Short mmCIF file of C-alpha atoms in Angstrom, two decimals:
data_model
loop_
_atom_site.label_atom_id
_atom_site.label_comp_id
_atom_site.label_asym_id
_atom_site.label_seq_id
_atom_site.Cartn_x
_atom_site.Cartn_y
_atom_site.Cartn_z
CA MET A 150 30.30 28.70 -1.23
CA ALA A 151 28.04 29.46 -4.19
CA THR A 152 24.85 31.41 -3.63
CA LYS A 153 21.83 29.23 -2.94
CA ALA A 154 18.91 29.42 -5.35
CA LEU A 155 16.57 28.10 -2.68
CA SER A 156 16.62 29.41 0.83
CA PHE A 157 14.67 27.99 3.75
CA ASP A 158 14.71 29.17 7.34
CA VAL A 159 14.32 27.22 10.55
CA GLY A 160 10.59 26.78 11.18
CA ASP A 161 9.61 26.84 7.49
CA TYR A 162 7.34 24.12 6.18
CA VAL A 163 8.79 22.53 3.05
CA VAL A 164 7.73 19.82 0.65
CA TYR A 165 10.19 17.04 -0.06
CA PRO A 166 8.78 15.13 -3.07
CA LYS A 167 9.25 11.58 -1.80
CA HIS A 168 8.14 12.30 1.79
CA GLY A 169 5.67 15.19 1.64
CA VAL A 170 5.44 18.07 4.09
CA GLY A 171 8.16 18.48 6.67
CA ARG A 172 9.58 21.32 8.71
CA VAL A 173 13.07 22.77 8.72
CA ILE A 174 14.17 22.29 12.33
CA ASP A 175 17.85 23.21 11.98
CA LEU A 176 20.59 24.39 9.67
CA GLN A 177 23.79 22.47 10.26
CA SER A 178 27.31 22.77 9.07
CA THR A 179 29.29 19.56 9.05
CA ASP A 180 32.67 18.37 7.85
CA ILE A 181 32.52 15.39 5.50
CA ALA A 182 35.69 14.04 3.87
CA GLY A 183 37.46 17.32 4.53
CA MET A 184 34.74 19.42 2.93
CA GLN A 185 32.42 21.78 4.74
CA LEU A 186 28.79 20.91 4.02
CA GLU A 187 25.72 23.00 4.85
CA LEU A 188 22.61 20.95 5.62
CA TYR A 189 18.91 21.55 6.09
CA VAL A 190 17.60 19.30 8.85
CA LEU A 191 13.99 18.37 8.06
CA ARG A 192 11.56 16.74 10.46
CA PHE A 193 8.62 14.68 9.24
CA GLU A 194 6.58 14.40 12.42
CA LYS A 195 4.05 11.81 11.31
CA GLU A 196 6.76 9.36 10.19
CA LYS A 197 8.99 10.32 13.12
CA MET A 198 11.74 10.82 10.56
CA THR A 199 14.58 13.31 10.32
CA LEU A 200 16.22 14.00 6.98
CA ARG A 201 19.37 15.97 6.26
CA VAL A 202 19.53 17.60 2.84
CA PRO A 203 22.65 19.43 1.60
CA THR A 204 21.61 23.04 0.90
CA ASN A 205 23.22 22.90 -2.55
CA LYS A 206 21.14 19.80 -3.44
CA ALA A 207 17.76 21.07 -2.19
CA GLU A 208 16.67 22.32 -5.60
CA SER A 209 17.89 19.28 -7.57
CA VAL A 210 15.97 16.85 -5.30
CA GLY A 211 12.82 18.92 -5.81
CA MET A 212 12.53 20.37 -2.31
CA ARG A 213 10.22 23.40 -2.34
CA LYS A 214 8.26 25.79 -0.18
CA LEU A 215 4.56 25.11 0.38
CA SER A 216 2.47 25.74 -2.71
CA SER A 217 0.98 29.12 -3.44
CA ASP A 218 -2.71 29.70 -2.73
CA LYS A 219 -3.27 29.75 -6.50
CA THR A 220 -1.72 26.29 -6.91
CA MET A 221 -3.72 24.93 -3.97
CA GLN A 222 -6.94 26.33 -5.46
CA GLU A 223 -6.03 24.71 -8.79
CA ALA A 224 -5.47 21.38 -6.99
CA LEU A 225 -8.80 21.64 -5.14
CA ALA A 226 -10.52 22.51 -8.44
CA THR A 227 -8.92 19.39 -9.96
CA LEU A 228 -10.68 17.32 -7.29
CA LYS A 229 -14.03 18.57 -8.61
CA GLY A 230 -13.32 17.26 -12.11
CA LYS A 231 -14.63 14.03 -13.57
CA PRO A 232 -12.36 11.09 -12.66
CA LYS A 233 -10.26 9.82 -15.54
CA VAL A 234 -9.98 6.05 -15.54
CA LYS A 235 -7.55 4.60 -18.03
CA ARG A 236 -8.14 1.08 -19.25
CA THR A 237 -4.47 0.10 -19.05
CA MET A 238 -3.16 -2.65 -16.81
CA TRP A 239 -3.31 -1.85 -13.11
CA SER A 240 0.46 -2.27 -12.66
CA ARG A 241 1.11 0.41 -15.29
CA ARG A 242 -1.49 2.78 -13.79
CA ALA A 243 -0.09 2.17 -10.30
CA GLN A 244 3.38 3.17 -11.50
CA GLU A 245 1.97 6.35 -13.06
CA TYR A 246 0.10 7.19 -9.86
CA GLU A 247 3.22 6.61 -7.71
CA ALA A 248 5.27 8.80 -10.05
CA LYS A 249 2.69 11.61 -9.76
CA ILE A 250 2.67 11.35 -5.95
CA ASN A 251 6.47 11.35 -5.72
CA SER A 252 6.75 14.28 -8.14
CA GLY A 253 5.60 16.55 -5.32
CA ASP A 254 3.42 18.46 -7.81
CA LEU A 255 0.20 19.34 -5.99
CA VAL A 256 -2.07 19.26 -9.03
CA SER A 257 -0.71 15.84 -10.09
CA ILE A 258 -1.32 14.51 -6.58
CA ALA A 259 -4.87 15.92 -6.71
CA GLU A 260 -5.41 14.06 -10.02
CA VAL A 261 -4.48 10.76 -8.32
CA VAL A 262 -6.83 11.52 -5.41
CA ARG A 263 -9.67 12.38 -7.81
CA ASP A 264 -9.13 9.35 -10.04
CA LEU A 265 -8.92 6.83 -7.18
CA PHE A 266 -11.69 8.25 -4.98
CA ARG A 267 -14.67 5.95 -4.42
CA PRO A 268 -17.88 7.32 -2.85
CA ASP A 269 -19.55 5.05 -0.30
CA ASP A 270 -22.10 3.78 -2.84
CA ALA A 271 -19.43 2.79 -5.40
CA PRO A 272 -17.86 -0.66 -5.79
CA GLU A 273 -15.08 -1.55 -3.36
CA GLN A 274 -11.49 -0.67 -4.24
CA SER A 275 -8.68 -3.18 -4.35
CA TYR A 276 -6.16 -3.09 -1.53
CA SER A 277 -3.46 -1.51 -3.71
CA GLU A 278 -5.87 1.14 -5.05
CA ARG A 279 -6.82 2.05 -1.49
CA GLN A 280 -3.15 2.23 -0.47
CA ILE A 281 -2.27 4.60 -3.30
CA PHE A 282 -5.41 6.70 -2.69
CA GLU A 283 -4.49 7.03 1.00
CA ALA A 284 -0.89 7.97 0.18
CA ALA A 285 -2.02 10.67 -2.27
CA SER A 286 -4.85 12.05 -0.11
CA THR A 287 -2.58 12.15 2.95
CA ARG A 288 0.09 14.04 0.99
CA LEU A 289 -2.50 16.55 -0.25
CA ALA A 290 -4.09 16.90 3.21
CA ARG A 291 -0.74 17.58 4.89
CA GLU A 292 0.07 20.42 2.53
CA LEU A 293 -3.46 21.84 2.74
CA GLY A 294 -3.32 21.55 6.54
CA ALA A 295 0.05 23.30 6.74
CA MET A 296 -1.18 26.09 4.46
CA GLU A 297 -4.50 26.61 6.27
CA GLU A 298 -2.95 25.98 9.70
CA VAL A 299 -5.34 23.14 10.54
CA ASP A 300 -4.54 19.55 11.43
CA GLU A 301 -4.29 16.83 8.80
CA LYS A 302 -7.62 15.28 9.82
CA ARG A 303 -9.54 18.53 9.21
CA ALA A 304 -7.77 19.06 5.88
CA LEU A 305 -8.63 15.50 4.81
CA GLU A 306 -12.29 16.07 5.75
CA LYS A 307 -12.34 19.14 3.51
CA ILE A 308 -10.86 17.13 0.62
CA LEU A 309 -13.37 14.29 1.10
CA ASP A 310 -16.25 16.81 1.23
CA ILE A 311 -15.13 18.23 -2.14
CA LEU A 312 -14.81 14.72 -3.61
CA ASN A 313 -18.22 13.56 -2.31
CA THR A 314 -19.95 16.72 -3.59
CA ALA A 315 -18.28 16.30 -7.00
CA ALA A 316 -19.18 12.58 -7.15
CA ALA A 317 -22.83 13.39 -6.38
CA ALA A 318 -22.87 16.04 -9.12
CA HIS A 319 -21.25 13.67 -11.66
CA ASN A 320 -23.79 10.93 -10.78
CA LYS A 321 -26.68 13.36 -11.22
CA VAL A 322 -25.41 14.42 -14.65
CA ARG A 323 -24.95 10.76 -15.68
CA GLU A 324 -28.49 9.88 -14.52
CA GLU A 325 -29.95 12.82 -16.46
CA GLU A 326 -28.05 11.73 -19.60
CA GLU A 327 -29.37 8.18 -19.22
CA GLU A 328 -32.97 9.46 -18.97
CA GLU A 329 -32.73 11.31 -22.30
#
């Protein structure tokens, strides 16, 4: 068998782009159609889902180790930025947001969280906006939680604190500009 570019061990947390953070619970070898196949067995606890990924396909499907601290800091810094709201049709924006979430790229996911966040004093979101925001913020919180070894709820609180602080700062700047 060819050497594997990516190597994960049992117990490692990994990110699978379409499902988020899971844990390698086993390495299996199975015989399919007369060929020996090595598989990573991933467990996504929250969804109560088990996924088997051929070791030679792990890289091509985008499976990766948890992000580096530098990437996580970049993602958290992205949350502090000013939300970018495009004036394109919602269906087009929704597709772009879904693509960013499913890319597995932490900074892209943070952009979705930032752009769809609504502070308590802001107008209500539509149902689909809320759904996409929750999907993105959950994905970000799971990876942050796994990296900082805290539960998802605590990680989500940290993310929301950053977003609320940033929203307050952006509102203050806007109010000062309006006064001038």
